Coordinates of C-alpha atoms in Angstrom, one line a residue:
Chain G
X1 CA 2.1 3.8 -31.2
X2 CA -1.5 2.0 -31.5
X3 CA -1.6 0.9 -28.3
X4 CA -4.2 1.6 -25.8
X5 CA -3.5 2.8 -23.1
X6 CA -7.1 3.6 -21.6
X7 CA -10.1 2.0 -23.0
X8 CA -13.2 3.0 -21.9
X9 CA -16.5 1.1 -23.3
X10 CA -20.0 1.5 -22.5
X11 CA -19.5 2.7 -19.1
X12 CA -22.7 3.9 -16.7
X13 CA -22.3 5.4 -13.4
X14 CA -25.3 6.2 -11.5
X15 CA -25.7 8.2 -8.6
X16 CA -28.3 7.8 -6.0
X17 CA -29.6 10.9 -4.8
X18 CA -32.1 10.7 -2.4
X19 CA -35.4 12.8 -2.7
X20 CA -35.0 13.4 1.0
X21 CA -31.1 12.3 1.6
X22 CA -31.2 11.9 5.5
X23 CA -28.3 13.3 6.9
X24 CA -28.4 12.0 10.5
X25 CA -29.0 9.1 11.9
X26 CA -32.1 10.7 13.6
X27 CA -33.5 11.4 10.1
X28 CA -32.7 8.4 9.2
X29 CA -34.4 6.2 12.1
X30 CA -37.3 8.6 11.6
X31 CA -37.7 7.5 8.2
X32 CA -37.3 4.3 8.8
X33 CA -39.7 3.9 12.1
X34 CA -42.4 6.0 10.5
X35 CA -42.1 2.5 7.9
X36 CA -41.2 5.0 5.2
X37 CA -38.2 3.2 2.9
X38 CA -35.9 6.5 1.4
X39 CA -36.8 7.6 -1.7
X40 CA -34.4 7.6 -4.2
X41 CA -34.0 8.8 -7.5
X42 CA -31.5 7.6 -9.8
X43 CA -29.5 10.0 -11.7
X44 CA -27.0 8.7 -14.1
X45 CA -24.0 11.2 -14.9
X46 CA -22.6 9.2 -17.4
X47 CA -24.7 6.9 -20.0
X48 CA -22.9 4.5 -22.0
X49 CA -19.5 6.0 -22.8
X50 CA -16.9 4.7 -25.2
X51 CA -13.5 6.3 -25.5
X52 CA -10.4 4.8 -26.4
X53 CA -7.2 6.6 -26.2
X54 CA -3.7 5.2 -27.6
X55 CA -0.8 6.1 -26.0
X56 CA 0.6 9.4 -26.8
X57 CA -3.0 11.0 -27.7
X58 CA -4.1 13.5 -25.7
X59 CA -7.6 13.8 -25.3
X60 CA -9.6 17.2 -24.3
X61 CA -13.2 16.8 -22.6
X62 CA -15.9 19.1 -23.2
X63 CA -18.9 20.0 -22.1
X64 CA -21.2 22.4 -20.0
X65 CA -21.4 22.3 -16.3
X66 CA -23.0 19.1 -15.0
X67 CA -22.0 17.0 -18.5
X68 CA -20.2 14.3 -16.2
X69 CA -16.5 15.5 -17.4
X70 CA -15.7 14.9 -13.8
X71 CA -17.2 11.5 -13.4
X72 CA -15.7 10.6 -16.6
X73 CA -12.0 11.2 -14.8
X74 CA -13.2 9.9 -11.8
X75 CA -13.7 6.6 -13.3
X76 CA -10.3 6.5 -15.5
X77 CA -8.1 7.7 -12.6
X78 CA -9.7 4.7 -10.8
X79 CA -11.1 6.4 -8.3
X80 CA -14.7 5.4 -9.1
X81 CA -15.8 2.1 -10.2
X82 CA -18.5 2.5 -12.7
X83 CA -21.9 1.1 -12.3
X84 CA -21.8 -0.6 -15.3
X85 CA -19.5 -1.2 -18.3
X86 CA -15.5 -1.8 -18.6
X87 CA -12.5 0.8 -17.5
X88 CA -8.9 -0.6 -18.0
X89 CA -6.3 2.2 -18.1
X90 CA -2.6 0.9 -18.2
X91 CA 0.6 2.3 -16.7
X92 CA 0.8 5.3 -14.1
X93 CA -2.0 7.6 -13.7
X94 CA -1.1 10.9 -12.4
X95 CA -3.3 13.7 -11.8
X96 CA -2.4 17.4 -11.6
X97 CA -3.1 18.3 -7.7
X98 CA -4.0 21.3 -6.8
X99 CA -3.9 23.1 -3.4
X100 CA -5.8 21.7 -0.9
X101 CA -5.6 18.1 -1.8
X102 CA -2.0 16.6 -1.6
X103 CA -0.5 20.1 -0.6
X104 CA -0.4 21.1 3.5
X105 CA 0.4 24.8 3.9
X106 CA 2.0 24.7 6.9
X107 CA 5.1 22.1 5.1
X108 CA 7.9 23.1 3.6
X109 CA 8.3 22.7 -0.6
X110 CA 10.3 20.1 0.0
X111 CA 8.4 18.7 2.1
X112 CA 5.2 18.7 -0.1
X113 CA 7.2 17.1 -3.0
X114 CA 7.6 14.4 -1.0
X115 CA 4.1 14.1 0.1
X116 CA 2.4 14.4 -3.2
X117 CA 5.1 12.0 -5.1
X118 CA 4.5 9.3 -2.4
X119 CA 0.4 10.3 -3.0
X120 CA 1.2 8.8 -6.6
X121 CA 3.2 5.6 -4.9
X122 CA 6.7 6.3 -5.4
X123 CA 9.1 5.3 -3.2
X124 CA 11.3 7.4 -1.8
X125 CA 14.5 7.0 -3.7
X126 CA 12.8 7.4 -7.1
X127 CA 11.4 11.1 -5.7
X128 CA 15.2 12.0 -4.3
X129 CA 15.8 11.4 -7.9
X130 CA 13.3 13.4 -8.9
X131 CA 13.7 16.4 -6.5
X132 CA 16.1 18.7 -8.8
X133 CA 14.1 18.1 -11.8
X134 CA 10.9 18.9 -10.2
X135 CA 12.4 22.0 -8.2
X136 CA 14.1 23.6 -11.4
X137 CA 11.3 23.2 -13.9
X138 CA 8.8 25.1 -11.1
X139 CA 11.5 27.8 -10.7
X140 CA 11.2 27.6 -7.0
X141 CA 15.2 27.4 -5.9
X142 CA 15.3 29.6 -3.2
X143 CA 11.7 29.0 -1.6
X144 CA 11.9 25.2 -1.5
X145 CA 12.6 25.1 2.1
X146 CA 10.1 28.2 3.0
X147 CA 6.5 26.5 3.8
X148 CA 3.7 26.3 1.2
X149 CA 1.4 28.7 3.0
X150 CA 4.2 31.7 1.8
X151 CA 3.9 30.6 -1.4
X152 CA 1.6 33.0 -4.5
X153 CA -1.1 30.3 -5.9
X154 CA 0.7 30.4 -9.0
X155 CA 3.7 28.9 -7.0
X156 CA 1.4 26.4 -6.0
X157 CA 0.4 25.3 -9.1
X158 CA 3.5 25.4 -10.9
X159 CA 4.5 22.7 -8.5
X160 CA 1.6 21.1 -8.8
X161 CA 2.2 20.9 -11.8
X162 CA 5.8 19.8 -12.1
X163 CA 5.6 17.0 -9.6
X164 CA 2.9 15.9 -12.1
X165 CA 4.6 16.1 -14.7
X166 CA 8.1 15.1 -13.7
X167 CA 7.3 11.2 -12.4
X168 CA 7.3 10.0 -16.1
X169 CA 3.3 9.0 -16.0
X170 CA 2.3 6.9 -18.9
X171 CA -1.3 8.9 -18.3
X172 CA -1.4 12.4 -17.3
X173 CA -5.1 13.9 -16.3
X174 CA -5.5 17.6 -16.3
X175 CA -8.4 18.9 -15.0
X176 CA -8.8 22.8 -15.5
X177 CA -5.6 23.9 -14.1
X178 CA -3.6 25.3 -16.8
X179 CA -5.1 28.6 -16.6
X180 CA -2.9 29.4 -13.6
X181 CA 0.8 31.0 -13.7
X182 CA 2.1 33.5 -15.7
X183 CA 1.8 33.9 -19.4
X184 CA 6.1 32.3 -19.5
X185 CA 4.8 29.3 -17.4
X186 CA 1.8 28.6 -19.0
X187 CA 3.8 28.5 -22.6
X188 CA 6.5 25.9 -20.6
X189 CA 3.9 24.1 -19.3
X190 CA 2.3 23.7 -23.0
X191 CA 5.4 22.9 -24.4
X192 CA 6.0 20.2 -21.8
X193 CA 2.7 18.8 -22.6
X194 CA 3.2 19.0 -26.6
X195 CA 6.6 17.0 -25.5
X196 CA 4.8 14.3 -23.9
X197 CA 2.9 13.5 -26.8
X198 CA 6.3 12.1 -28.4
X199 CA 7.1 10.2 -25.5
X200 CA 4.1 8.3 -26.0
X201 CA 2.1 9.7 -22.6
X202 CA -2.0 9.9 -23.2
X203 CA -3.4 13.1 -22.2
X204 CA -6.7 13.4 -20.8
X205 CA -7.4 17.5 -20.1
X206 CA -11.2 18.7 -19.2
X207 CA -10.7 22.6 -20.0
X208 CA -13.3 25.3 -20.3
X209 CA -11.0 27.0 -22.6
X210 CA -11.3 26.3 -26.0
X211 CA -8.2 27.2 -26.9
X212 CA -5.6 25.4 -24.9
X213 CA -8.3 22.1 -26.1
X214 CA -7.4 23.1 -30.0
X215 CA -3.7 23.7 -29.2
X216 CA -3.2 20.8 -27.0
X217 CA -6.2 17.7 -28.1
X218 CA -6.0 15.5 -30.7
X219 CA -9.3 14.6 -30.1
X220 CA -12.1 16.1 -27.8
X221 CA -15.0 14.4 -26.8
X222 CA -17.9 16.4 -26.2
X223 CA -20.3 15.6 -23.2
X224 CA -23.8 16.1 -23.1
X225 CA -25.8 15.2 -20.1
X226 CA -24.2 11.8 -19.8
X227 CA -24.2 11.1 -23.1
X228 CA -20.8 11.1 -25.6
X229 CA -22.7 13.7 -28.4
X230 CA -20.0 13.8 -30.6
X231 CA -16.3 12.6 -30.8
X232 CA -13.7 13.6 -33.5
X233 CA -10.8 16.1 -33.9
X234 CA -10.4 19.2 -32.6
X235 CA -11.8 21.6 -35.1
X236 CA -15.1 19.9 -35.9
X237 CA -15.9 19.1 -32.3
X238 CA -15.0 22.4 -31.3
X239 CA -17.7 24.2 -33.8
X240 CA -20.3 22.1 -32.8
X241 CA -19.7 23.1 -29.0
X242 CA -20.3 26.8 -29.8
X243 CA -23.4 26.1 -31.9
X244 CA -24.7 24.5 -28.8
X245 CA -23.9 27.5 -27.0
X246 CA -25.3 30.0 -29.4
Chain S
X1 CA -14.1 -13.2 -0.1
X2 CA -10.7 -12.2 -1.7
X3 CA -11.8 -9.1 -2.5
X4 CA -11.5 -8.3 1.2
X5 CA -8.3 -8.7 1.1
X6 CA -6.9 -6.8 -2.1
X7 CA -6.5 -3.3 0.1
X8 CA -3.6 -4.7 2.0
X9 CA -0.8 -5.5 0.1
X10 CA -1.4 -1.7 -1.5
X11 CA -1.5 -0.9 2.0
X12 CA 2.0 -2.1 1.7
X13 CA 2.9 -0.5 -1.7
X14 CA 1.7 3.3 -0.4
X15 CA 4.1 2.7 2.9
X16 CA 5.8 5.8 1.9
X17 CA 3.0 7.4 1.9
X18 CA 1.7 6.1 5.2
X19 CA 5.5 7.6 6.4
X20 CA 4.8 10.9 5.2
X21 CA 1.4 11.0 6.6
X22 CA 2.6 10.3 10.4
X23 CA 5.7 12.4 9.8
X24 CA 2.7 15.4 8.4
X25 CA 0.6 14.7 11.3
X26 CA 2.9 15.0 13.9
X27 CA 5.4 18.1 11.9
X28 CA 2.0 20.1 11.3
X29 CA 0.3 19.5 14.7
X30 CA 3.3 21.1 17.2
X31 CA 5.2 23.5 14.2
X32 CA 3.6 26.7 15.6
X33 CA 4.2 25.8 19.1
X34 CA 7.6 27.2 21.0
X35 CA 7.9 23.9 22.6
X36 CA 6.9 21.7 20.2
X37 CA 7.5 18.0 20.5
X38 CA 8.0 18.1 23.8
X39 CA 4.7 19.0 24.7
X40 CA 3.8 15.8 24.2
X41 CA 6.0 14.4 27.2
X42 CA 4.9 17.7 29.4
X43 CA 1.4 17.3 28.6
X44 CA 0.8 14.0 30.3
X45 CA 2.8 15.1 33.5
X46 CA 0.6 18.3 33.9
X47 CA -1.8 16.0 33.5
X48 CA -0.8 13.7 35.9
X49 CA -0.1 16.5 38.5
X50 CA -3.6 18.1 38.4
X51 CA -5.2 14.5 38.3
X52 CA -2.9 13.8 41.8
X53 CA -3.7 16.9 43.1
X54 CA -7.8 16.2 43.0
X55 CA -7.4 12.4 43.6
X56 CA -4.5 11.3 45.6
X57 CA -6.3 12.2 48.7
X58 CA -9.4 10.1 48.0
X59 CA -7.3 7.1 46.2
X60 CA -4.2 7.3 48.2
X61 CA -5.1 4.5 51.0
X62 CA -6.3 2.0 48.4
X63 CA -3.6 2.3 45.4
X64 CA -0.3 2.4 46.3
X65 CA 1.9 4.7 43.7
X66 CA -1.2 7.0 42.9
X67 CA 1.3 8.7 40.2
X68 CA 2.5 6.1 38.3
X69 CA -1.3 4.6 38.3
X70 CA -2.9 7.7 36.6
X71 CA -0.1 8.9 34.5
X72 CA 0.2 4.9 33.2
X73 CA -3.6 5.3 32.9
X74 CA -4.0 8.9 31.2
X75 CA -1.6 8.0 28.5
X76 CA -2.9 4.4 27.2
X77 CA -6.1 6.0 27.4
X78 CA -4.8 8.6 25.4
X79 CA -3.8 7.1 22.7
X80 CA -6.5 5.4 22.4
X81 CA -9.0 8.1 22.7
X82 CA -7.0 10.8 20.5
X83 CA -6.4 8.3 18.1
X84 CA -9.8 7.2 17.1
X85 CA -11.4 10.5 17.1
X86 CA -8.8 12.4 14.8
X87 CA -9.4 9.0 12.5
X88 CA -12.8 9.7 12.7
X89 CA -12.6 12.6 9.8
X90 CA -10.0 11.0 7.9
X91 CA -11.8 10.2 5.3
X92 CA -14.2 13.7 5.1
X93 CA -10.9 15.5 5.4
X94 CA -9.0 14.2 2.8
X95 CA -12.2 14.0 0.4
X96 CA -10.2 16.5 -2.2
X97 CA -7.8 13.8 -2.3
X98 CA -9.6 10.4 -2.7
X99 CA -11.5 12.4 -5.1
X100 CA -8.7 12.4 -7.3
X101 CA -6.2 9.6 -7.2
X102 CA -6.3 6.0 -6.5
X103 CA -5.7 5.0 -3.0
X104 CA -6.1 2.7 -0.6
X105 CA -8.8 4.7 1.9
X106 CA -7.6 3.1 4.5
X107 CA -3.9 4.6 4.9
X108 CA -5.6 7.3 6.2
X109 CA -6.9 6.5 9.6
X110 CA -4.2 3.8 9.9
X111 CA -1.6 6.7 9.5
X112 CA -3.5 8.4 12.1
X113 CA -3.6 5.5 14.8
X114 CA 0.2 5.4 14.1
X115 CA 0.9 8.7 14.5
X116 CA -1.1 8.5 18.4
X117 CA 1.5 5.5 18.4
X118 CA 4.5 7.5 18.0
X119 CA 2.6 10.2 20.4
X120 CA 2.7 7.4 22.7
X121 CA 6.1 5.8 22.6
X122 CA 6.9 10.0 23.5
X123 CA 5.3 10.0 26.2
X124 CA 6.5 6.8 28.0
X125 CA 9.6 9.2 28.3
X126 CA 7.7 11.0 31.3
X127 CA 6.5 8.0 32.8
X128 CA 9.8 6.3 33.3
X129 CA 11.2 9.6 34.6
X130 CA 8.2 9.5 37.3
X131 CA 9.6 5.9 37.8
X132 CA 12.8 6.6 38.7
X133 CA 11.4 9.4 40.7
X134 CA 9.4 7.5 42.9
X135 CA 11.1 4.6 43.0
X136 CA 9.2 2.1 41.8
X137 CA 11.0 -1.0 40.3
X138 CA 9.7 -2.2 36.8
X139 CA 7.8 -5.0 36.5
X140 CA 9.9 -8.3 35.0
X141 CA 6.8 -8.4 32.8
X142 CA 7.6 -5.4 30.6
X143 CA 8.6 -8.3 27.6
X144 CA 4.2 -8.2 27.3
X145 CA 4.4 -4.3 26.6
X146 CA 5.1 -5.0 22.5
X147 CA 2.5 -7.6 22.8
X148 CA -0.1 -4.5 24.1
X149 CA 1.1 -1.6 21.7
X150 CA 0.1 -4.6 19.0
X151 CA -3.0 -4.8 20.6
X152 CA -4.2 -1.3 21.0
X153 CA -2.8 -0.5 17.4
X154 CA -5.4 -2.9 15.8
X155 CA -8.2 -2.3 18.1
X156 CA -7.7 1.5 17.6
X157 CA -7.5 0.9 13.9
X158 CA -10.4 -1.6 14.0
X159 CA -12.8 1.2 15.9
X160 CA -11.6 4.2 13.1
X161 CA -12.7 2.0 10.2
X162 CA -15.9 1.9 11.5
X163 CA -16.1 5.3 12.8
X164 CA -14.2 7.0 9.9
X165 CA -16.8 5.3 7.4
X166 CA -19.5 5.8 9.2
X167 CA -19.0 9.6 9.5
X168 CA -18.7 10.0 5.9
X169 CA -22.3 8.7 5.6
X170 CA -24.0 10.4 8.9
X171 CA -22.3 13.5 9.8
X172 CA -23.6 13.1 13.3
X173 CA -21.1 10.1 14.2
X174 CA -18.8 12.8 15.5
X175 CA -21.1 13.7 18.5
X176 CA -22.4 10.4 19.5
X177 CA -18.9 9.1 19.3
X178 CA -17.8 12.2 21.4
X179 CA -20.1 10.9 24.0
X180 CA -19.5 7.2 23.8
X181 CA -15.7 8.0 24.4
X182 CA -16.8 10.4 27.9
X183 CA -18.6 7.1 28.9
X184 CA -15.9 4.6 28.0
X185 CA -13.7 7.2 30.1
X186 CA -15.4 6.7 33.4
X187 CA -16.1 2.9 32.3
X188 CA -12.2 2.6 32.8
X189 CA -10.1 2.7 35.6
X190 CA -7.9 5.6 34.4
X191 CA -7.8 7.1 37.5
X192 CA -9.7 5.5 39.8
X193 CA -8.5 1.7 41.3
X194 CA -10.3 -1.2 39.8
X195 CA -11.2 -2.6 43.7
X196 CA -13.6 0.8 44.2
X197 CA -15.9 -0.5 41.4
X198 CA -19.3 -2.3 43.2
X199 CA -19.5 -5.3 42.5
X200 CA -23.0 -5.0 40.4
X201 CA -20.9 -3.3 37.8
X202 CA -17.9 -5.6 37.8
X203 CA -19.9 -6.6 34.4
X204 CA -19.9 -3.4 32.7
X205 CA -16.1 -3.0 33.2
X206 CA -15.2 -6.7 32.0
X207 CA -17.3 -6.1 29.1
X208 CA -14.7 -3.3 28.4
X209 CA -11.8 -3.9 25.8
X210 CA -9.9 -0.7 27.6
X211 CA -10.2 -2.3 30.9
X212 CA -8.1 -5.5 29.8
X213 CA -5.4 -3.4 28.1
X214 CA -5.4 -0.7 30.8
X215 CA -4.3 -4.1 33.5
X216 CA -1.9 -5.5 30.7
X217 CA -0.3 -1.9 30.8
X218 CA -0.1 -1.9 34.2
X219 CA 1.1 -5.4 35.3
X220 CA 3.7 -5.2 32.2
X221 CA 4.9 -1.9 34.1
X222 CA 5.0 -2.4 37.9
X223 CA 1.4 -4.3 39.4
X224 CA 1.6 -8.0 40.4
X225 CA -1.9 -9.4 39.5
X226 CA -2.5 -13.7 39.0
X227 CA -4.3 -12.5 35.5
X228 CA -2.2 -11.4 33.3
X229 CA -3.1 -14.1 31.2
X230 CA -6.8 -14.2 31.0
X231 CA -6.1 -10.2 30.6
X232 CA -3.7 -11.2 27.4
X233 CA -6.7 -13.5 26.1
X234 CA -9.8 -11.1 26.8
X235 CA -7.5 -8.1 25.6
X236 CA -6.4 -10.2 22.3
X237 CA -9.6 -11.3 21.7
X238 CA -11.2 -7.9 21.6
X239 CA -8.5 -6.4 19.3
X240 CA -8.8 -8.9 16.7
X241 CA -12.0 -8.8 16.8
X242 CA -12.6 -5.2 16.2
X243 CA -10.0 -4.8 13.7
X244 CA -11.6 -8.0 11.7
X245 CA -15.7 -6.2 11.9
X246 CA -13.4 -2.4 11.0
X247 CA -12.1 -4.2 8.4
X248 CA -15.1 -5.6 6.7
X249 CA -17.3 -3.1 7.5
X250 CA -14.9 -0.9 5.6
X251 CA -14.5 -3.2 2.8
X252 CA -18.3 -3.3 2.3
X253 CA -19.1 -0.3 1.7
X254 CA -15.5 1.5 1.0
X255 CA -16.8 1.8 -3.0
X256 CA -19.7 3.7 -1.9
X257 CA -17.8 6.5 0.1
X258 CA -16.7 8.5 -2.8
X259 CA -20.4 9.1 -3.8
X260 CA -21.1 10.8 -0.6
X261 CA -17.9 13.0 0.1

């Protein structure tokens, strides 16, 4: 079980923002007629970032607002190429979606299922295969044919979650959505999560709560400004989080 | 130079998800609608019945079949023009996806350029009933019709690369293309016979990639004309051509988009 399945090392990513971003292309041939070249000021959200995380470790990501938590996923779910440094990350990815990205309201359940498991590049024999398991584990029997829009958010989110979840990822990322669904679903989905440690799936989670980090990290990396401030288990990491705070 | 090229066979690997895109687009777009899909085979023919009613008179003595001409017109045109501009915020509208998972960008506005394709095939439906209607014999040329829906798929998809990336970094793209596609309109002979054009702007409508698949369509359909050929060429020529500058333009700076959405 000491193999990697994401290693991350001294990764950068910089964003330009300009002083004066020009929005149209009437600011932007202003700018450049009056001879003026855009003024841009480089902010980097991440700064040299190691992390490597073996497969079946879950990892929880910490930090205040603006840290780069994020960016950080950004860059392992492959989505953004850092500006400098190294990303491999092996296997499937999956990301928990929530409503609004791979969900349309006006499709059915089913319907969705299918959208969001070929989002993650199944094909469609492997999500007919699928299809119970994801329905049962949401609880959604008799609404799977009803469209999403009739749906309570925490329907939404529990199949979020289970279509996640149920296509076998070898890297699941979690990004602040356990806090939805009922206290019974939010102790399944735990327990599902604890499971997939066994099965040798990495967890990355970025959480505000401090609790389901202890219960479910093994590590937690703790971002500040960019910067990796400290890295360890659960406990220590955690103190040091809410003496920054205090 | 190979990096160019990586996007496609993904392209290939996601084609389930290119399905259920075009099967979303079209499910979503006529669900609340008591007629539903078959608005897209009435729509053209109200079309085409308002556009006879103001024109026939005018067009009448210089284009034989004035029905067939507009409704064959308004729908190619169609596709084209409802194509590109819904690919135009394909990217900006699924920004909370490509946010989050790995994907090839480009399945977006090609899923919408193939769902104006299916919206097209539909509506042929009409025209062949207006056909048999008015008794027009079909052309022996209809084998060329593949060779055109080939043609307009790529320069469609070519022209939403562009656009598509292009709004994402000017949010303005969306009027000034809105405009572009108004001149384009009158710059083709939708509903108006090529031979009324002057002959000082014969140049303006040869410089026009819709005007060579707008004959194609035609002479494929029912028109004898000696140019089907030179149309074929011209009309290739521009498709490959805009889907190869779409493509690269995309390619350049498709790493950047995510910064801005």
């Amino acid at each position: 079980m000491n193999k990697l399945s994401v290693d991350i090392s001294e990764v950068f990513v910089k964003y330009r923002l300009a002083r004066e971003k020009p929005k149209t292309f009437q600011e932007y041939f202003i700018h450049r007629v009056k001879g003026k070249s855009i003024a841009y000021e480089d902010f980097w959200a991440l700064k040299g970032i190691n992390l490597q995380v073996r497969k079946g470790e879950s990892v929880g990501i910490i930090g205040h607002n603006g840290a780069g938590k994020s960016t950080l996923l950004k860059v392992i779910a492959g989505v953004m190429k850092p500006t400098q440094g190294n990303i491999t990350a092996c296997g499937l990815i999956a990301p928990l979606i929530e409503l609004g990205a791979g969900f349309d309201p006006e499709l059915t359940g089913k319907e969705n299922i299918n959208l969001n498991a070929s989002i993650l590049g199944f094909s469609r024999k492997e999500i007919d295969s699928k299809f119970n398991a994801i329905v049962e584990f949401a609880e959604l029997h008799e609404f799977i044919h009803c469209p999403l829009k009739s749906y309570s958010s925490g329907m939404v989110s529990r199949l979020g979650f289970s279509i996640a979840t149920e296509v076998n990822p070898d890297i699941l990322i979690v990004d602040e959505v356990l806090a939805v669904g009922d206290e019974m679903f939010k102790r399944k989905s735990k327990d599902r999560i604890l499971g997939f440690k066994e099965k040798g799936v990495s967890i990355l989670l970025v959480s505000h709560s401090m609790e389901d980090v202890q219960t479910l990290c093994d590590n937690i990396l703790l971002l500040d400004h960019g910067t990796a401030k400290m890295y360890g288990d659960s406990e220590t990491v955690i103190d040091e989080y809410l003496k920054m705070n205090a | 130079m190979i990096s160019f090229l990586t996007e496609i066979p993904e392209i290939l690997r996601y084609k389930e998800l290119l399905r259920n895109l075009v099967v979303r687009d079209i499910k979503v777009r006529y669900k609340r609608s008591v007629l539903g899909i078959f608005w897209v085979m009435l729509h053209p023919l109200l079309m085409m019945i308002v556009l006879n009613m103001v024109f026939s008179e005018i067009f009448n003595v210089t284009t034989k079949n004035y029905s067939v001409y507009v409704l064959s017109g308004f729908i190619l045109w169609n596709f084209f023009s409802q194509s590109t501009s819904s690919a135009l915020s394909s990217f900006t509208s699924n920004r909370s996806l490509i946010n989050k998972v790995h994907l090839p960008k480009s399945i977006f506005p090609l899923s919408v350029v193939l769902s104006g394709l299916i919206h097209f095939v539909f509506s042929l439906v009409p025209l062949f009933v207006i056909f048999i209607i008015s008794g027009t014999p079909l052309s022996a040329k209809i084998f060329v019709l593949p060779l055109l829906i080939g043609m307009v798929i790529l320069f469609s998809f070519g022209v939403s690369l562009i656009i598509a990336t292009l709004t994402v970094f000017f949010h303005d793209t969306r009027y000034i293309y809105d405009v572009l596609l108004i001149a384009l309109m009158y710059a083709t002979p939708i509903f108006y016979p090529e031979s009324i054009v002057p002959q000082k702007y014969a140049l303006v409508l040869h410089l026009n990639p819709l005007f060579y698949f707008m004959d194609i369509f035609r002479m494929a359909l029912y028109l004898d004309g000696p140019h089907l050929f030179r149309s074929l060429l011209y009309g290739g020529l521009f498709s490959v051509g805009a889907f190869v500058i779409g493509w690269f333009f995309y390619n350049l700076y498709k790493e950047r988009i995510i910064y801005y959405l």
